[in-house]
PDB file of C-alpha atoms in Angstrom:
ATOM      1  CA  MET A   1      21.240 171.567  43.054  1.00 52.00           C
ATOM      2  CA  PRO A   2      24.627 170.029  42.895  1.00 55.00           C
ATOM      3  CA  THR A   3      26.153 168.941  39.558  1.00 57.00           C
ATOM      4  CA  LYS A   4      27.585 165.596  39.013  1.00 54.00           C
ATOM      5  CA  LYS A   5      31.338 165.923  38.232  1.00 53.00           C
ATOM      6  CA  SER A   6      32.702 163.845  35.978  1.00 52.00           C
ATOM      7  CA  SER A   7      34.316 160.553  36.601  1.00 50.00           C
ATOM      8  CA  ASP A   8      37.010 161.276  34.599  1.00 50.00           C
ATOM      9  CA  SER A   9      38.557 163.727  36.132  1.00 50.00           C
ATOM     10  CA  LYS A  10      39.256 161.588  39.171  1.00 50.00           C
ATOM     11  CA  LYS A  11      40.011 158.142  37.465  1.00 48.00           C
ATOM     12  CA  PRO A  12      44.166 157.875  37.246  1.00 52.00           C
ATOM     13  CA  ALA A  13      46.039 157.422  34.546  1.00 57.00           C
ATOM     14  CA  GLN A  14      46.104 153.960  33.600  1.00 70.00           C
ATOM     15  CA  GLU A  15      50.031 151.943  33.638  1.00 77.00           C
ATOM     16  CA  THR A  16      50.326 151.452  29.770  1.00 88.00           C
ATOM     17  CA  PRO A  17      51.937 147.647  29.463  1.00 88.00           C
ATOM     18  CA  GLN A  18      55.002 148.902  27.935  1.00 90.00           C
ATOM     19  CA  ASN A  19      55.227 151.198  31.228  1.00 92.00           C
ATOM     20  CA  LYS A  20      54.885 148.094  33.589  1.00 92.00           C
ATOM     21  CA  ILE A  21      57.641 146.236  31.373  1.00 93.00           C
ATOM     22  CA  LYS A  22      60.005 148.896  31.898  1.00 93.00           C
ATOM     23  CA  LYS A  23      59.927 149.606  35.904  1.00 93.00           C
ATOM     24  CA  LEU A  24      59.812 145.221  35.911  1.00 94.00           C
ATOM     25  CA  GLU A  25      62.993 145.414  34.008  1.00 95.00           C
ATOM     26  CA  GLU A  26      64.793 148.294  36.052  1.00 95.00           C
ATOM     27  CA  ASN A  27      63.457 146.008  38.773  1.00 95.00           C
ATOM     28  CA  ILE A  28      65.271 143.035  37.880  1.00 96.00           C
ATOM     29  CA  GLN A  29      67.989 145.038  36.560  1.00 96.00           C
ATOM     30  CA  LYS A  30      68.625 146.336  40.305  1.00 96.00           C
ATOM     31  CA  LEU A  31      67.843 143.273  41.552  1.00 96.00           C
ATOM     32  CA  GLN A  32      70.351 141.191  39.758  1.00 97.00           C
ATOM     33  CA  ALA A  33      72.836 143.924  40.652  1.00 96.00           C
ATOM     34  CA  GLU A  34      72.389 142.976  44.896  1.00 96.00           C
ATOM     35  CA  VAL A  35      72.994 139.671  43.640  1.00 97.00           C
ATOM     36  CA  ASN A  36      76.337 140.267  41.961  1.00 97.00           C
ATOM     37  CA  GLU A  37      77.202 142.622  44.575  1.00 97.00           C
ATOM     38  CA  LYS A  38      76.497 139.870  47.123  1.00 97.00           C
ATOM     39  CA  ASN A  39      77.708 137.210  45.303  1.00 96.00           C
ATOM     40  CA  ASP A  40      81.532 139.166  44.854  1.00 96.00           C
ATOM     41  CA  LYS A  41      81.235 139.990  48.694  1.00 97.00           C
ATOM     42  CA  TYR A  42      80.571 136.159  49.602  1.00 97.00           C
ATOM     43  CA  LEU A  43      83.659 135.539  46.979  1.00 97.00           C
ATOM     44  CA  ARG A  44      85.765 137.781  48.433  1.00 97.00           C
ATOM     45  CA  ILE A  45      84.729 136.258  52.138  1.00 97.00           C
ATOM     46  CA  LEU A  46      85.086 132.637  51.729  1.00 97.00           C
ATOM     47  CA  ALA A  47      88.545 133.601  49.576  1.00 97.00           C
ATOM     48  CA  ASP A  48      90.098 135.079  52.938  1.00 97.00           C
ATOM     49  CA  TYR A  49      88.699 132.325  54.834  1.00 97.00           C
ATOM     50  CA  GLN A  50      90.870 130.086  52.466  1.00 97.00           C
ATOM     51  CA  ASN A  51      93.689 132.028  53.277  1.00 97.00           C
ATOM     52  CA  TYR A  52      93.700 131.700  56.546  1.00 97.00           C
ATOM     53  CA  GLN A  53      92.782 127.758  56.331  1.00 97.00           C
ATOM     54  CA  LYS A  54      96.374 127.567  54.342  1.00 97.00           C
ATOM     55  CA  ARG A  55      98.270 130.226  56.631  1.00 97.00           C
ATOM     56  CA  MET A  56      96.948 128.546  60.042  1.00 97.00           C
ATOM     57  CA  GLU A  57      98.095 125.212  58.374  1.00 97.00           C
ATOM     58  CA  ARG A  58     101.661 126.924  57.495  1.00 97.00           C
ATOM     59  CA  GLU A  59     102.168 128.186  60.983  1.00 97.00           C
ATOM     60  CA  LEU A  60     101.496 124.516  62.732  1.00 97.00           C
ATOM     61  CA  ILE A  61     103.553 122.716  60.773  1.00 96.00           C
ATOM     62  CA  ALA A  62     106.211 125.574  61.570  1.00 96.00           C
ATOM     63  CA  ARG A  63     105.784 125.105  64.860  1.00 96.00           C
ATOM     64  CA  GLU A  64     105.772 121.258  64.857  1.00 96.00           C
ATOM     65  CA  GLU A  65     109.176 122.041  63.100  1.00 96.00           C
ATOM     66  CA  ASP A  66     110.411 123.542  65.696  1.00 95.00           C
ATOM     67  CA  CYS A  67     109.179 121.817  68.382  1.00 93.00           C
ATOM     68  CA  LYS A  68     110.559 118.504  66.548  1.00 94.00           C
ATOM     69  CA  LYS A  69     113.919 120.917  66.091  1.00 94.00           C
ATOM     70  CA  LYS A  70     114.315 121.640  69.900  1.00 89.00           C
ATOM     71  CA  TYR A  71     113.819 117.981  71.155  1.00 88.00           C
ATOM     72  CA  LEU A  72     116.287 116.573  68.415  1.00 92.00           C
ATOM     73  CA  LEU A  73     119.248 119.291  69.118  1.00 90.00           C
ATOM     74  CA  GLU A  74     118.785 118.114  73.049  1.00 86.00           C
ATOM     75  CA  LEU A  75     118.706 114.222  72.097  1.00 88.00           C
ATOM     76  CA  LEU A  76     122.246 115.195  70.089  1.00 91.00           C
ATOM     77  CA  ASP A  77     123.930 116.460  72.943  1.00 85.00           C
ATOM     78  CA  PHE A  78     122.916 113.148  74.776  1.00 85.00           C
ATOM     79  CA  GLN A  79     124.183 110.823  72.335  1.00 88.00           C
ATOM     80  CA  GLU A  80     127.327 113.007  72.310  1.00 88.00           C
ATOM     81  CA  LEU A  81     127.805 112.622  75.565  1.00 83.00           C
ATOM     82  CA  LEU A  82     126.488 108.956  75.645  1.00 85.00           C
ATOM     83  CA  LYS A  83     129.362 108.106  72.773  1.00 86.00           C
ATOM     84  CA  LYS A  84     132.355 109.318  75.004  1.00 82.00           C
ATOM     85  CA  ALA A  85     130.946 107.768  77.245  1.00 81.00           C
ATOM     86  CA  SER A  86     131.255 103.955  75.536  1.00 81.00           C
ATOM     87  CA  GLU A  87     134.751 105.570  74.064  1.00 84.00           C
ATOM     88  CA  ASP A  88     136.472 106.205  77.985  1.00 81.00           C
ATOM     89  CA  THR A  89     138.284 103.293  79.188  1.00 82.00           C
ATOM     90  CA  ASP A  90     135.684 104.297  82.953  1.00 81.00           C
ATOM     91  CA  PRO A  91     132.903 105.205  81.777  1.00 78.00           C
ATOM     92  CA  LYS A  92     130.959 105.929  84.902  1.00 82.00           C
ATOM     93  CA  GLU A  93     131.512 109.480  84.561  1.00 80.00           C
ATOM     94  CA  GLY A  94     130.597 110.189  81.715  1.00 78.00           C
ATOM     95  CA  LEU A  95     127.491 108.087  81.953  1.00 83.00           C
ATOM     96  CA  LYS A  96     126.789 110.486  85.749  1.00 84.00           C
ATOM     97  CA  LEU A  97     126.919 113.221  83.785  1.00 83.00           C
ATOM     98  CA  LEU A  98     124.611 112.044  81.002  1.00 85.00           C
ATOM     99  CA  VAL A  99     122.242 110.731  84.120  1.00 88.00           C
ATOM    100  CA  SER A 100     122.565 114.420  85.050  1.00 89.00           C
ATOM    101  CA  ASN A 101     122.252 116.024  81.728  1.00 88.00           C
ATOM    102  CA  PHE A 102     118.950 113.666  81.249  1.00 89.00           C
ATOM    103  CA  GLU A 103     117.806 115.085  85.275  1.00 92.00           C
ATOM    104  CA  LYS A 104     118.489 118.822  83.946  1.00 92.00           C
ATOM    105  CA  PHE A 105     116.483 118.118  80.715  1.00 90.00           C
ATOM    106  CA  PHE A 106     113.245 117.511  82.610  1.00 92.00           C
ATOM    107  CA  GLN A 107     113.539 119.400  85.043  1.00 93.00           C
ATOM    108  CA  LYS A 108     113.755 122.062  82.466  1.00 91.00           C
ATOM    109  CA  GLU A 109     110.447 120.727  80.790  1.00 90.00           C
ATOM    110  CA  CYS A 110     108.897 120.617  84.361  1.00 94.00           C
ATOM    111  CA  VAL A 111     108.789 116.425  84.159  1.00 95.00           C
ATOM    112  CA  THR A 112     108.589 115.533  87.778  1.00 95.00           C
ATOM    113  CA  TYR A 113     109.238 111.946  89.524  1.00 95.00           C
ATOM    114  CA  ILE A 114     105.429 110.756  90.713  1.00 95.00           C
ATOM    115  CA  ASP A 115     106.596 109.527  94.310  1.00 93.00           C
ATOM    116  CA  CYS A 116     104.318 106.672  95.623  1.00 92.00           C
ATOM    117  CA  LYS A 117     106.152 103.753  97.528  1.00 92.00           C
ATOM    118  CA  GLY A 118     104.427 103.319 100.737  1.00 90.00           C
ATOM    119  CA  LYS A 119     101.662 105.294  99.855  1.00 93.00           C
ATOM    120  CA  PRO A 120      97.891 104.740  99.108  1.00 93.00           C
ATOM    121  CA  PHE A 121      97.343 103.434  95.966  1.00 94.00           C
ATOM    122  CA  ASN A 122      95.557 106.368  92.997  1.00 94.00           C
ATOM    123  CA  HIS A 123      94.353 105.094  90.065  1.00 93.00           C
ATOM    124  CA  MET A 124      94.967 108.019  88.491  1.00 94.00           C
ATOM    125  CA  TYR A 125      98.725 107.491  89.239  1.00 95.00           C
ATOM    126  CA  HIS A 126      99.075 104.571  89.207  1.00 95.00           C
ATOM    127  CA  HIS A 127      99.328 101.226  87.565  1.00 96.00           C
ATOM    128  CA  ALA A 128      98.626  97.948  89.666  1.00 95.00           C
ATOM    129  CA  ILE A 129     100.444  95.360  87.952  1.00 96.00           C
ATOM    130  CA  SER A 130     100.688  92.580  91.025  1.00 93.00           C
ATOM    131  CA  LEU A 131      98.192  92.490  94.670  1.00 92.00           C
ATOM    132  CA  ILE A 132     100.164  90.918  97.700  1.00 90.00           C
ATOM    133  CA  GLU A 133      98.539  90.090 100.575  1.00 89.00           C
ATOM    134  CA  LYS A 134     100.533  90.463 103.897  1.00 85.00           C
ATOM    135  CA  ASP A 135     100.183  90.362 107.399  1.00 81.00           C
ATOM    136  CA  ASP A 136     101.160  93.743 108.131  1.00 81.00           C
ATOM    137  CA  CYS A 137     100.379  96.043 105.390  1.00 80.00           C
ATOM    138  CA  ASP A 138      97.342  98.504 105.238  1.00 83.00           C
ATOM    139  CA  ASP A 139      95.031  97.731 102.830  1.00 87.00           C
ATOM    140  CA  ASP A 140      95.912  99.863  99.186  1.00 88.00           C
ATOM    141  CA  MET A 141      99.654 100.317  99.783  1.00 91.00           C
ATOM    142  CA  ILE A 142     102.178 100.759  97.292  1.00 93.00           C
ATOM    143  CA  LEU A 143     104.869  97.942  98.912  1.00 93.00           C
ATOM    144  CA  ASP A 144     106.863  98.893  96.019  1.00 94.00           C
ATOM    145  CA  GLU A 145     107.462 100.322  92.517  1.00 95.00           C
ATOM    146  CA  VAL A 146     108.222  98.071  89.421  1.00 95.00           C
ATOM    147  CA  LYS A 147     108.665 101.400  86.921  1.00 95.00           C
ATOM    148  CA  LYS A 148     108.479 105.354  88.100  1.00 94.00           C
ATOM    149  CA  GLY A 149     105.537 107.262  86.693  1.00 95.00           C
ATOM    150  CA  TYR A 150     106.127 110.419  86.065  1.00 96.00           C
ATOM    151  CA  MET A 151     103.742 114.031  86.088  1.00 96.00           C
ATOM    152  CA  LEU A 152     104.861 117.460  83.085  1.00 94.00           C
ATOM    153  CA  GLY A 153     103.462 120.000  84.696  1.00 94.00           C
ATOM    154  CA  ASP A 154     100.022 119.006  86.667  1.00 94.00           C
ATOM    155  CA  LYS A 155      99.324 116.237  83.724  1.00 95.00           C
ATOM    156  CA  LEU A 156     100.201 112.469  84.225  1.00 96.00           C
ATOM    157  CA  LEU A 157     103.312 111.738  81.578  1.00 94.00           C
ATOM    158  CA  ARG A 158     103.259 108.276  82.444  1.00 95.00           C
ATOM    159  CA  PRO A 159     101.550 106.138  85.635  1.00 96.00           C
ATOM    160  CA  SER A 160     103.531 104.733  88.127  1.00 96.00           C
ATOM    161  CA  GLN A 161     104.073 101.294  87.502  1.00 96.00           C
ATOM    162  CA  VAL A 162     103.155  99.101  91.036  1.00 96.00           C
ATOM    163  CA  ILE A 163     102.410  96.414  93.467  1.00 95.00           C
ATOM    164  CA  VAL A 164      99.758  96.946  96.239  1.00 94.00           C
ATOM    165  CA  GLY A 165      98.987  95.157  99.260  1.00 92.00           C
ATOM    166  CA  LYS A 166      96.320  93.559 100.232  1.00 89.00           C
ATOM    167  CA  LYS A 167      96.191  93.002 104.558  1.00 83.00           C
ATOM    168  CA  LYS A 168      95.388  88.935 105.045  1.00 79.00           C
ATOM    169  CA  LYS A 169      91.868  88.390 106.579  1.00 75.00           C
ATOM    170  CA  ILE A 170      92.130  86.823 109.196  1.00 68.00           C
ATOM    171  CA  ASN A 171      89.414  84.912 111.484  1.00 63.00           C
ATOM    172  CA  THR A 172      89.334  84.736 115.489  1.00 59.00           C
ATOM    173  CA  LYS A 173      90.665  80.852 115.052  1.00 63.00           C
ATOM    174  CA  GLY A 174      93.932  82.535 113.110  1.00 58.00           C
ATOM    175  CA  ASP A 175      92.716  80.103 109.851  1.00 58.00           C
ATOM    176  CA  VAL A 176      93.587  82.742 107.008  1.00 54.00           C
ATOM    177  CA  LEU A 177      89.856  83.114 104.841  1.00 55.00           C
ATOM    178  CA  LEU A 178      89.767  83.340 101.141  1.00 53.00           C
TER     179      LEU A 178
END
């Protein structure tokens, strides 16, 4: 007959409370080290981001100053030409030179005039300041340009201020309809 083995040989050795505490303390130290490492990594990333923000701000200010400098230098040239023209006994030549320099400057900056007289009204490029009814015009045709409009490349810089024509409506009796 099989004999019973004692159950004491299969029992695992029980952990003492001090062993449990020691293991838990080791686990806490390990987790604390991980937290410290991640916190350090976070602080480094935050510092990198703050440095990036400061660098971008400095670069933006430098770019704005360069742009401002470029246009101020151009304006100084125009101011000197105006001064010379005002001191000249016949300022027409000086003014012609000034206008020519302005045109070259605008051409260099891709500023172009919007040709609109005699063309259909387009609210994207024109600003109607008046509407005139006439017999001899088509509806929504631009009759006159009060202030020129300009494009900067393919974007609107300033709309043309225009007077738009509207055809008078006449009934069969020849009376003008309102």
